[in-house]
PDB file of C-alpha atoms and ligand atoms in Angstrom:
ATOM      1  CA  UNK A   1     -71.647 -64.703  -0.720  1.00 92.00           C
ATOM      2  CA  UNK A   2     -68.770 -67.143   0.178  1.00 97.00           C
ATOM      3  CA  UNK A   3     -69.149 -70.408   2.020  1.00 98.00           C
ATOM      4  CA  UNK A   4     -65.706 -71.798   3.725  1.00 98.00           C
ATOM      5  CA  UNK A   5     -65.847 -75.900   4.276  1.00 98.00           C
ATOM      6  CA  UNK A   6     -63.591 -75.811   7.147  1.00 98.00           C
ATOM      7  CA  UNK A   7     -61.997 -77.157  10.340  1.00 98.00           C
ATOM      8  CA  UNK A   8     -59.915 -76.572  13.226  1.00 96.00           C
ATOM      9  CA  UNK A   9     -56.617 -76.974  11.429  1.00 95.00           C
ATOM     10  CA  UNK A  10     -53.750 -74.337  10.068  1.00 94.00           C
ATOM     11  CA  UNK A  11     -54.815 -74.816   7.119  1.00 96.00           C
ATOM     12  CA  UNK A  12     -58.516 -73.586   7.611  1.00 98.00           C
ATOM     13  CA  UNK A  13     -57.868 -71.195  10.374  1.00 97.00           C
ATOM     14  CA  UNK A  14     -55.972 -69.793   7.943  1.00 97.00           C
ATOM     15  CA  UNK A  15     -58.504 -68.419   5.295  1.00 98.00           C
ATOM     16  CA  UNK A  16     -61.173 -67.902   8.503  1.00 98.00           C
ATOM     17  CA  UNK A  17     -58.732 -65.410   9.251  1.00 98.00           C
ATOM     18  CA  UNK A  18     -58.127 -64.253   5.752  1.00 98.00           C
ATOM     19  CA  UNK A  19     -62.035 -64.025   5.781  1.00 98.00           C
ATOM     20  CA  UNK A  20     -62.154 -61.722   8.498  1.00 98.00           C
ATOM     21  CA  UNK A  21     -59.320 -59.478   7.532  1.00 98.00           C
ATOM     22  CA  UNK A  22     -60.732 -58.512   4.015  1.00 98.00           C
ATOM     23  CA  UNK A  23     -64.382 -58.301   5.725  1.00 97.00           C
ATOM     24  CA  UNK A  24     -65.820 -60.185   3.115  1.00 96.00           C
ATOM     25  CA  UNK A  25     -69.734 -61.964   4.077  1.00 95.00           C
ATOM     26  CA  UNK A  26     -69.145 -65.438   4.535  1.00 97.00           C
ATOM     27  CA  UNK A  27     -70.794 -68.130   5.827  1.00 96.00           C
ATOM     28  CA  UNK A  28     -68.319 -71.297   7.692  1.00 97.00           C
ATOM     29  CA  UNK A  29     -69.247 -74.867   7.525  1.00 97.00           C
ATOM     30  CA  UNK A  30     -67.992 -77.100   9.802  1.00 97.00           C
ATOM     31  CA  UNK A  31     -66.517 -80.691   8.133  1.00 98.00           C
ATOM     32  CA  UNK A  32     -65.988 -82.424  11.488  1.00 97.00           C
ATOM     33  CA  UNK A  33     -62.201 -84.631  10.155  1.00 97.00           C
ATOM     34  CA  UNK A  34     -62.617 -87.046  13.518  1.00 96.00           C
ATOM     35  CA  UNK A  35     -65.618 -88.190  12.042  1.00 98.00           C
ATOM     36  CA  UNK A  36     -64.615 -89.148   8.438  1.00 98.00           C
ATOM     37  CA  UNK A  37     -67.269 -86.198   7.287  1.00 98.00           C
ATOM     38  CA  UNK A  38     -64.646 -85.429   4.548  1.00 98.00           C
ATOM     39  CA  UNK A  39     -65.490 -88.954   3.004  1.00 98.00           C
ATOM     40  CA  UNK A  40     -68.939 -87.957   3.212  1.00 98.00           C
ATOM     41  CA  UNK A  41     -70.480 -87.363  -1.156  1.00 98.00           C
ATOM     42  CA  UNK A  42     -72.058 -83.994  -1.113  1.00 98.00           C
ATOM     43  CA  UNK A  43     -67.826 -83.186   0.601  1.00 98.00           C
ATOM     44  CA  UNK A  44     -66.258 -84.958  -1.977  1.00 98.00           C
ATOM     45  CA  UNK A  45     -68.503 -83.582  -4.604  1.00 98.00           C
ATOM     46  CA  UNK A  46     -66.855 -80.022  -3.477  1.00 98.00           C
ATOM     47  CA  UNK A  47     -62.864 -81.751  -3.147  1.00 98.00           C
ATOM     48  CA  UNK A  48     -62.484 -85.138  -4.393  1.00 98.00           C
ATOM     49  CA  UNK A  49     -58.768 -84.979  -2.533  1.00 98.00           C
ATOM     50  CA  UNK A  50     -61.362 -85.007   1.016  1.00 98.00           C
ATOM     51  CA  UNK A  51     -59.564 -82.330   2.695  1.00 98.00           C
ATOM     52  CA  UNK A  52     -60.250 -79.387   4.432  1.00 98.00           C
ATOM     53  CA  UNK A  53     -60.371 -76.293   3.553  1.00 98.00           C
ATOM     54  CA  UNK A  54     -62.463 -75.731   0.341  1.00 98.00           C
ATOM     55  CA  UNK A  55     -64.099 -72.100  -0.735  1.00 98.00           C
ATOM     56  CA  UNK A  56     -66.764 -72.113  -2.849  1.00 98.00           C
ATOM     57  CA  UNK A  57     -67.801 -68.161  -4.066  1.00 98.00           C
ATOM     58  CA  UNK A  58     -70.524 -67.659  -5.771  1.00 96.00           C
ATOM     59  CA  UNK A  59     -70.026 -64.227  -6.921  1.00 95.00           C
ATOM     60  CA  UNK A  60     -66.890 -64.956  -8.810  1.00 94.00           C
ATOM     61  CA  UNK A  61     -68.181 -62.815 -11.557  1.00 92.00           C
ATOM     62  CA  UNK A  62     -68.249 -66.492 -13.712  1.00 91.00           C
ATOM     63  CA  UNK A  63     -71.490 -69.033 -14.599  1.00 94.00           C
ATOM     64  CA  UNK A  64     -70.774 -71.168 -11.629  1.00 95.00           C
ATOM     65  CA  UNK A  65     -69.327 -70.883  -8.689  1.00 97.00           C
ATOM     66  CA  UNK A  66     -66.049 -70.951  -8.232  1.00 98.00           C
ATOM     67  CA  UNK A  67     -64.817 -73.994  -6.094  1.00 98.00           C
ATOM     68  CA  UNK A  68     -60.945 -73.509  -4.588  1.00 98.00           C
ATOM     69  CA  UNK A  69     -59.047 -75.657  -2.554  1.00 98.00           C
ATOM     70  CA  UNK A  70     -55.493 -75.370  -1.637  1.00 98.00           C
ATOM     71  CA  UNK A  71     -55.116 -72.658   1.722  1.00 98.00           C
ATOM     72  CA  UNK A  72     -52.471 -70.656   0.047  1.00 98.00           C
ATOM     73  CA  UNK A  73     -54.563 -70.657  -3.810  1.00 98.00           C
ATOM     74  CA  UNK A  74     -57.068 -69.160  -1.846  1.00 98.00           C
ATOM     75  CA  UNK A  75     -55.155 -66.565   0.292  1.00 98.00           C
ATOM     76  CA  UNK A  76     -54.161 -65.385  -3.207  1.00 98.00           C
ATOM     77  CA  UNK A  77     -57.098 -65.623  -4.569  1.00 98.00           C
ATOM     78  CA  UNK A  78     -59.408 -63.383  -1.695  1.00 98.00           C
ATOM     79  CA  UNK A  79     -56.370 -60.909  -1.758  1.00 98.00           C
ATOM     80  CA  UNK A  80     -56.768 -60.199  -5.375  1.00 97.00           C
ATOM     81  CA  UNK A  81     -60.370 -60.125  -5.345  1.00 97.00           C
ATOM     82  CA  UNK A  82     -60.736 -57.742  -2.210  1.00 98.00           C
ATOM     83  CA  UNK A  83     -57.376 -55.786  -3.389  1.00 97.00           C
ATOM     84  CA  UNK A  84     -55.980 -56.274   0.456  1.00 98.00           C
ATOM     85  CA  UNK A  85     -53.124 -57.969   1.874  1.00 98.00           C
ATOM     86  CA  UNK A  86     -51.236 -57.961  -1.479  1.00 97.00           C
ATOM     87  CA  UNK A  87     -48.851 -55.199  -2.457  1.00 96.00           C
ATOM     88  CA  UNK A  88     -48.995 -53.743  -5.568  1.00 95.00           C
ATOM     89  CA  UNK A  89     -45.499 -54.098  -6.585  1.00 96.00           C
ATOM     90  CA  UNK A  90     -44.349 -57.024  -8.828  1.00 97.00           C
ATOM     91  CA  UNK A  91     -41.336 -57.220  -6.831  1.00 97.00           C
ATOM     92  CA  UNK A  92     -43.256 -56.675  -3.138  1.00 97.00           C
ATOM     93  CA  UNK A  93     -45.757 -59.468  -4.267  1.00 97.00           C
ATOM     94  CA  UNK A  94     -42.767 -61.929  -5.038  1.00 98.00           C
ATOM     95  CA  UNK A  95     -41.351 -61.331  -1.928  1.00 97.00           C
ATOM     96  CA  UNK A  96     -44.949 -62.357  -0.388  1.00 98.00           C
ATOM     97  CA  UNK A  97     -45.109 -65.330  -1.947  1.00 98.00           C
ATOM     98  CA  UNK A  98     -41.562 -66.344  -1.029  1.00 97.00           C
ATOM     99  CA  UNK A  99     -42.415 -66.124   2.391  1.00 97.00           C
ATOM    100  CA  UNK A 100     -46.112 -67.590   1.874  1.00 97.00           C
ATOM    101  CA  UNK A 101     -44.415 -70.737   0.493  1.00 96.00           C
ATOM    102  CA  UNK A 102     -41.712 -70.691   3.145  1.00 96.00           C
ATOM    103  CA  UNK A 103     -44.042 -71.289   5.443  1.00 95.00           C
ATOM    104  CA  UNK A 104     -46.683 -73.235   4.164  1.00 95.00           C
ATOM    105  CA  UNK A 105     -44.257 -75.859   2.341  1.00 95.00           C
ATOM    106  CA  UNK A 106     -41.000 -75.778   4.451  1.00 95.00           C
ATOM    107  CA  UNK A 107     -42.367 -75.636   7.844  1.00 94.00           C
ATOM    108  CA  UNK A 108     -46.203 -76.295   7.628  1.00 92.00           C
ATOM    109  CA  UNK A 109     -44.904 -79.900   5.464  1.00 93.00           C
ATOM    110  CA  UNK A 110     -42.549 -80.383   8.240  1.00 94.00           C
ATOM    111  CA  UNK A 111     -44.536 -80.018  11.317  1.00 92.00           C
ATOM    112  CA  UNK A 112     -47.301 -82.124   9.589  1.00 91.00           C
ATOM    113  CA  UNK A 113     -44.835 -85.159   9.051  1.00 94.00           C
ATOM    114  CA  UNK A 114     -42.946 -85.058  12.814  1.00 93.00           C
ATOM    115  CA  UNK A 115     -46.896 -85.033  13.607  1.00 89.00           C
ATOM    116  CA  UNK A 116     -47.598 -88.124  11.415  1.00 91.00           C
ATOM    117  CA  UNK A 117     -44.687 -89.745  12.831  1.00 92.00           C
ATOM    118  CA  UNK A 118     -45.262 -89.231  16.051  1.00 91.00           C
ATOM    119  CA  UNK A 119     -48.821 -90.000  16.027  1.00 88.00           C
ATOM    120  CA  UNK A 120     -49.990 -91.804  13.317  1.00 88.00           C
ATOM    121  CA  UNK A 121     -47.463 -94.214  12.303  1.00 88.00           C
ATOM    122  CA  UNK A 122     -47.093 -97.639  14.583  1.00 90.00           C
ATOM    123  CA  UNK A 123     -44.158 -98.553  16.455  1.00 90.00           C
ATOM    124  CA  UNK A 124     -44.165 -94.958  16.976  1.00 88.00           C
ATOM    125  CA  UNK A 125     -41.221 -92.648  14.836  1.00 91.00           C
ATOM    126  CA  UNK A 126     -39.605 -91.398  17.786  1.00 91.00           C
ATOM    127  CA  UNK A 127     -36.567 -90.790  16.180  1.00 93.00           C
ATOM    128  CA  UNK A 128     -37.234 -89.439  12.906  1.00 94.00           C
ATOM    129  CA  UNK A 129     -39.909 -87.041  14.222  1.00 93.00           C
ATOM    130  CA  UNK A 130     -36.938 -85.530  16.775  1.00 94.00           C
ATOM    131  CA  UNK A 131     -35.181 -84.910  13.803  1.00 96.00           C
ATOM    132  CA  UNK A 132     -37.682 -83.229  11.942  1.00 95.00           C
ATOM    133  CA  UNK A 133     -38.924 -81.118  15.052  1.00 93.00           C
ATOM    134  CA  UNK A 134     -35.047 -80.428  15.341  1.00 95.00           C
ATOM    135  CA  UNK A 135     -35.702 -79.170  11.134  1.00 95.00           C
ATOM    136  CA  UNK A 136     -38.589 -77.279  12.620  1.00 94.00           C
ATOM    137  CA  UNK A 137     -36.093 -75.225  14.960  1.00 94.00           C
ATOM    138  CA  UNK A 138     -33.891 -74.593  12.105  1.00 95.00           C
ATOM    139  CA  UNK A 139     -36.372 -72.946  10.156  1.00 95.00           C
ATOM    140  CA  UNK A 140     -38.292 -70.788  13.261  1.00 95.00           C
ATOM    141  CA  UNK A 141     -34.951 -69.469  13.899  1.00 96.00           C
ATOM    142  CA  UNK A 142     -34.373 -68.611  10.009  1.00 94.00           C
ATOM    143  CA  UNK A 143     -38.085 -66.936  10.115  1.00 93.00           C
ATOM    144  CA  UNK A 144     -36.842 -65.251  13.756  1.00 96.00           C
ATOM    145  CA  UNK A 145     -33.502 -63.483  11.641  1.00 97.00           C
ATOM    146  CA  UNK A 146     -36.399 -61.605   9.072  1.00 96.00           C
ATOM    147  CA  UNK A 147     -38.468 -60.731  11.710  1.00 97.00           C
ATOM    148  CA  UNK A 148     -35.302 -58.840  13.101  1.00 97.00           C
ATOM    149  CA  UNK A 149     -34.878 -57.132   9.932  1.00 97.00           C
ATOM    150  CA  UNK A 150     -38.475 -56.442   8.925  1.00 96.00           C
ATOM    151  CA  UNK A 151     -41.925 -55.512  10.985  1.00 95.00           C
ATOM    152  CA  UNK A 152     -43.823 -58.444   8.974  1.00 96.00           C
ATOM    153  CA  UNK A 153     -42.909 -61.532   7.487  1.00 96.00           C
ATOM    154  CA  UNK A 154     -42.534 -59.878   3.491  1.00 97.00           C
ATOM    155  CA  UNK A 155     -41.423 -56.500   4.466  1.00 96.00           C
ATOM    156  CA  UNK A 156     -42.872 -53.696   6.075  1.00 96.00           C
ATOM    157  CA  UNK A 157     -47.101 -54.330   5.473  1.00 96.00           C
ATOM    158  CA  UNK A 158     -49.058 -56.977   6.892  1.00 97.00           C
ATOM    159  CA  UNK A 159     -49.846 -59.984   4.001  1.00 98.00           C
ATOM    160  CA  UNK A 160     -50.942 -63.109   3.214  1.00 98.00           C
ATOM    161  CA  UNK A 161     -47.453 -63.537   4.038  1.00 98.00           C
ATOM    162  CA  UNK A 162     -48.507 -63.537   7.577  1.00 97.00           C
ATOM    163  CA  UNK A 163     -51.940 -64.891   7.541  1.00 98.00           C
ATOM    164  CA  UNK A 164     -50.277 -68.207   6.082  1.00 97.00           C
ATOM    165  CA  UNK A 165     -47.893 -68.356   9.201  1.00 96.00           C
ATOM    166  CA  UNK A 166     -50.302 -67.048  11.943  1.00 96.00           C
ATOM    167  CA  UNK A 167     -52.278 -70.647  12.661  1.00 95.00           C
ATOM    168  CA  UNK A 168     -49.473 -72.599  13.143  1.00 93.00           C
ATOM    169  CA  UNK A 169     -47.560 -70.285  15.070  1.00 92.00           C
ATOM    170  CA  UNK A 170     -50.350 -69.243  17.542  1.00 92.00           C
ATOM    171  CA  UNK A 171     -50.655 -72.952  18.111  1.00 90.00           C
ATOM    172  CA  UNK A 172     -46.934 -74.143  18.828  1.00 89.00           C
ATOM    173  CA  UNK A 173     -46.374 -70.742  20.900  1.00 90.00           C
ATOM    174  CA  UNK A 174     -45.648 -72.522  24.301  1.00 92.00           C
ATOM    175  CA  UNK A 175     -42.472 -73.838  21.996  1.00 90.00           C
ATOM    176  CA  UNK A 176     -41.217 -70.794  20.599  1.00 92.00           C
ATOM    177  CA  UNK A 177     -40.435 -68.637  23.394  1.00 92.00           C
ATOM    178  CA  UNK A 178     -36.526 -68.816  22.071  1.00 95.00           C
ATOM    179  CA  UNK A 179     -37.571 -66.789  19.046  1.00 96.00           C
ATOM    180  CA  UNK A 180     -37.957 -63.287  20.282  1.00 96.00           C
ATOM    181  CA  UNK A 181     -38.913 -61.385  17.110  1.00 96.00           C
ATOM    182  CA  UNK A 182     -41.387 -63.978  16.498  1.00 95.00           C
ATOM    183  CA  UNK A 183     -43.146 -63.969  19.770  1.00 95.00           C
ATOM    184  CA  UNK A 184     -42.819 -59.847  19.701  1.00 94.00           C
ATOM    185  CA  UNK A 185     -44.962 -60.295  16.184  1.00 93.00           C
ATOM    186  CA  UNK A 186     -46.923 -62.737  17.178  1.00 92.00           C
ATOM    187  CA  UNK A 187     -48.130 -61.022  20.120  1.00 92.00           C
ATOM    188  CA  UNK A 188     -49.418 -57.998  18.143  1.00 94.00           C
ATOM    189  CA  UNK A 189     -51.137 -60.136  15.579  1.00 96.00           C
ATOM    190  CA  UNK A 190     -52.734 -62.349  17.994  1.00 94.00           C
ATOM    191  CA  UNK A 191     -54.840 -59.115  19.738  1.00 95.00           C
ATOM    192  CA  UNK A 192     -56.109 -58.193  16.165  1.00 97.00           C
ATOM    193  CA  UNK A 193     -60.218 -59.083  16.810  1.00 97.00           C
ATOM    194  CA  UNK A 194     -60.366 -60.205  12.692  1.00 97.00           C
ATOM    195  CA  UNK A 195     -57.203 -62.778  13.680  1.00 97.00           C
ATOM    196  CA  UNK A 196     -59.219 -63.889  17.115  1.00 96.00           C
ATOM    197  CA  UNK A 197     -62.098 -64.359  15.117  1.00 96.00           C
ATOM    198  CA  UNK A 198     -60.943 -65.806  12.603  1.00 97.00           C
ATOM    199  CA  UNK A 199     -59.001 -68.109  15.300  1.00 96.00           C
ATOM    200  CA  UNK A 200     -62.819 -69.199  16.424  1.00 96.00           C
ATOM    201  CA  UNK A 201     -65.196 -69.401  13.275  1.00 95.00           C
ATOM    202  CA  UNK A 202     -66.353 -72.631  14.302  1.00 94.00           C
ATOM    203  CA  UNK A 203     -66.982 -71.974  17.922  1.00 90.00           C
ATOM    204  CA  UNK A 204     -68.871 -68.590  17.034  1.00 80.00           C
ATOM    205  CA  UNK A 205     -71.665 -68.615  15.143  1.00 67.00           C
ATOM    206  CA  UNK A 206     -70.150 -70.061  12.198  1.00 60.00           C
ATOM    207  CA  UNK A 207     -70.720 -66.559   9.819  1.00 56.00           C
ATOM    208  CA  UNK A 208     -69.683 -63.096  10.027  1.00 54.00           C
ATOM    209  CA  UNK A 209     -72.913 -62.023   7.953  1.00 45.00           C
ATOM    210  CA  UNK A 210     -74.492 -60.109  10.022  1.00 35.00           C
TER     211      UNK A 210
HETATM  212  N1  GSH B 301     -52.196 -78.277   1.077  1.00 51.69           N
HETATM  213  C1  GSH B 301     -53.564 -78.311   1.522  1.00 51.69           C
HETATM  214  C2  GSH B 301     -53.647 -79.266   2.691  1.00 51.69           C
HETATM  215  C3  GSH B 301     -55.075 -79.562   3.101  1.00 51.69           C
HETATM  216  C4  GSH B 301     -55.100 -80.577   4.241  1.00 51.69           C
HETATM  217  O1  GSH B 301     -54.189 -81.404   4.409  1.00 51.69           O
HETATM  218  N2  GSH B 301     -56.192 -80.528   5.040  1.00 51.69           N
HETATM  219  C5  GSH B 301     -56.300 -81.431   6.170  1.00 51.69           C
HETATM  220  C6  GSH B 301     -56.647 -80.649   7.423  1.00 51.69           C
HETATM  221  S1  GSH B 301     -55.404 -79.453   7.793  1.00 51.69           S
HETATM  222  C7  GSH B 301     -57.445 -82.394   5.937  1.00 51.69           C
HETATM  223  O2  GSH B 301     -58.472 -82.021   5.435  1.00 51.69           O
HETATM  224  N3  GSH B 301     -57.274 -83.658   6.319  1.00 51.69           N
HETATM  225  C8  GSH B 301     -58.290 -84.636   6.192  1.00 51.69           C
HETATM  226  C9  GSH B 301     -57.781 -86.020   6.393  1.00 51.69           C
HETATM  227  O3  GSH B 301     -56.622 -86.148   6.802  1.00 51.69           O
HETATM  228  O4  GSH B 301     -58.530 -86.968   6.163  1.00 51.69           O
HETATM  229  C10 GSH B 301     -54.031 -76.894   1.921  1.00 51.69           C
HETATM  230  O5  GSH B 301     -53.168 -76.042   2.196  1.00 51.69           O
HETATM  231  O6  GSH B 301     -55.226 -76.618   1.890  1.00 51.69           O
END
């Protein structure tokens, strides 16, 4: 059985989704961020970084259970235990990871500082975060030109490739009209049932055992 210590972020939505797609029992947790619960001990106790999301399995075939933060580490990780979502191929699995860390590094680390910027920071960083949502263009319209080339984000089979993206890009939709392949993609992810539920974890019933 698999607990997920999650929230309503890319980042979590991310491995709900994995969750789903590999149909692995698992039971979600809700860390509620507005409320500081990632401060909370028995949290920390599980990620002493306090951050959402951390997956704790405890049938990883070792004497404890294994804890895992990190979104992508554990994309990688519930791909190679289920044997999904991962091609076999050296050279196909490279390509997945490329893509994996395209997204999660160049563009998730972008959107999260225009965010911070924007949001967080006071005097607000009006200018800086136009230039990084301007960045954030830039690299859509980069991820647009493979989509052209390629059914999925790696190649030609669904992947963690696209599971990494999905969250984010379901979320900034309304802003990405301009990107045709990526909206044409998006839309036939987005009616998958594992991706909706995976979308809504935490406004379900929090578990997909049983
Ligand atoms: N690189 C990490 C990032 C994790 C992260 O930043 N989580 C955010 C939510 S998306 C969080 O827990 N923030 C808590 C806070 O800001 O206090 C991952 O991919 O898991």
């Amino acid at each position: 059985m698999i607990d997920l210590y999650t929230a309503n972020t890319f980042n979590g939505q991310r491995v709900s989704i994995m969750l789903e797609e590999i149909g692995l029992e698992y039971s979600a947790h809700r860390v509620d961020l507005s409320k500081g619960e990632q401060h909370l001990a028995d949290f920390l106790k599980l990620n002493p970084s306090a951050r959402i999301p951390v997956l704790v399995d405890n049938d990883s075939g070792t004497s404890a259970p294994l804890v895992l933060t990190q979104s992508v580490a554990i994309l990688q990780y519930l791909a190679e235990k289920s044997q999904l979502l991962l091609p076999e191929s050296l050279a196909e699995r490279a390509r997945v990871y490329e893509w994996m860390h395209f997204h999660a590094i160049d563009i998730g680390s972008t959107i999260f500082s225009a965010f911070y910027l924007q949001q967080r920071i006071q005097p607000t960083q009006q200018q800086a975060a136009d230039q990084l949502r301007q960045r954030i263009h830039e690299l859509y319209h980069f991820f647009d030109q493979q989509l052209a080339k390629h059914e999925f984000l790696a190649g030609e089979h669904y992947s963690i490739a696209d599971i990494t993206a999905l969250p984010a890009v379901i979320s900034q939709q309304d802003k990405l009209s301009s990107y045709p392949n990526l909206m044409r993609r998006l839309q036939q992810l987005n009616q998958r049932p594992t991706v909706q539920r995976g979308m809504t974890v935490l406004d379900r019933g929090l578990s997909n055992a049983n």
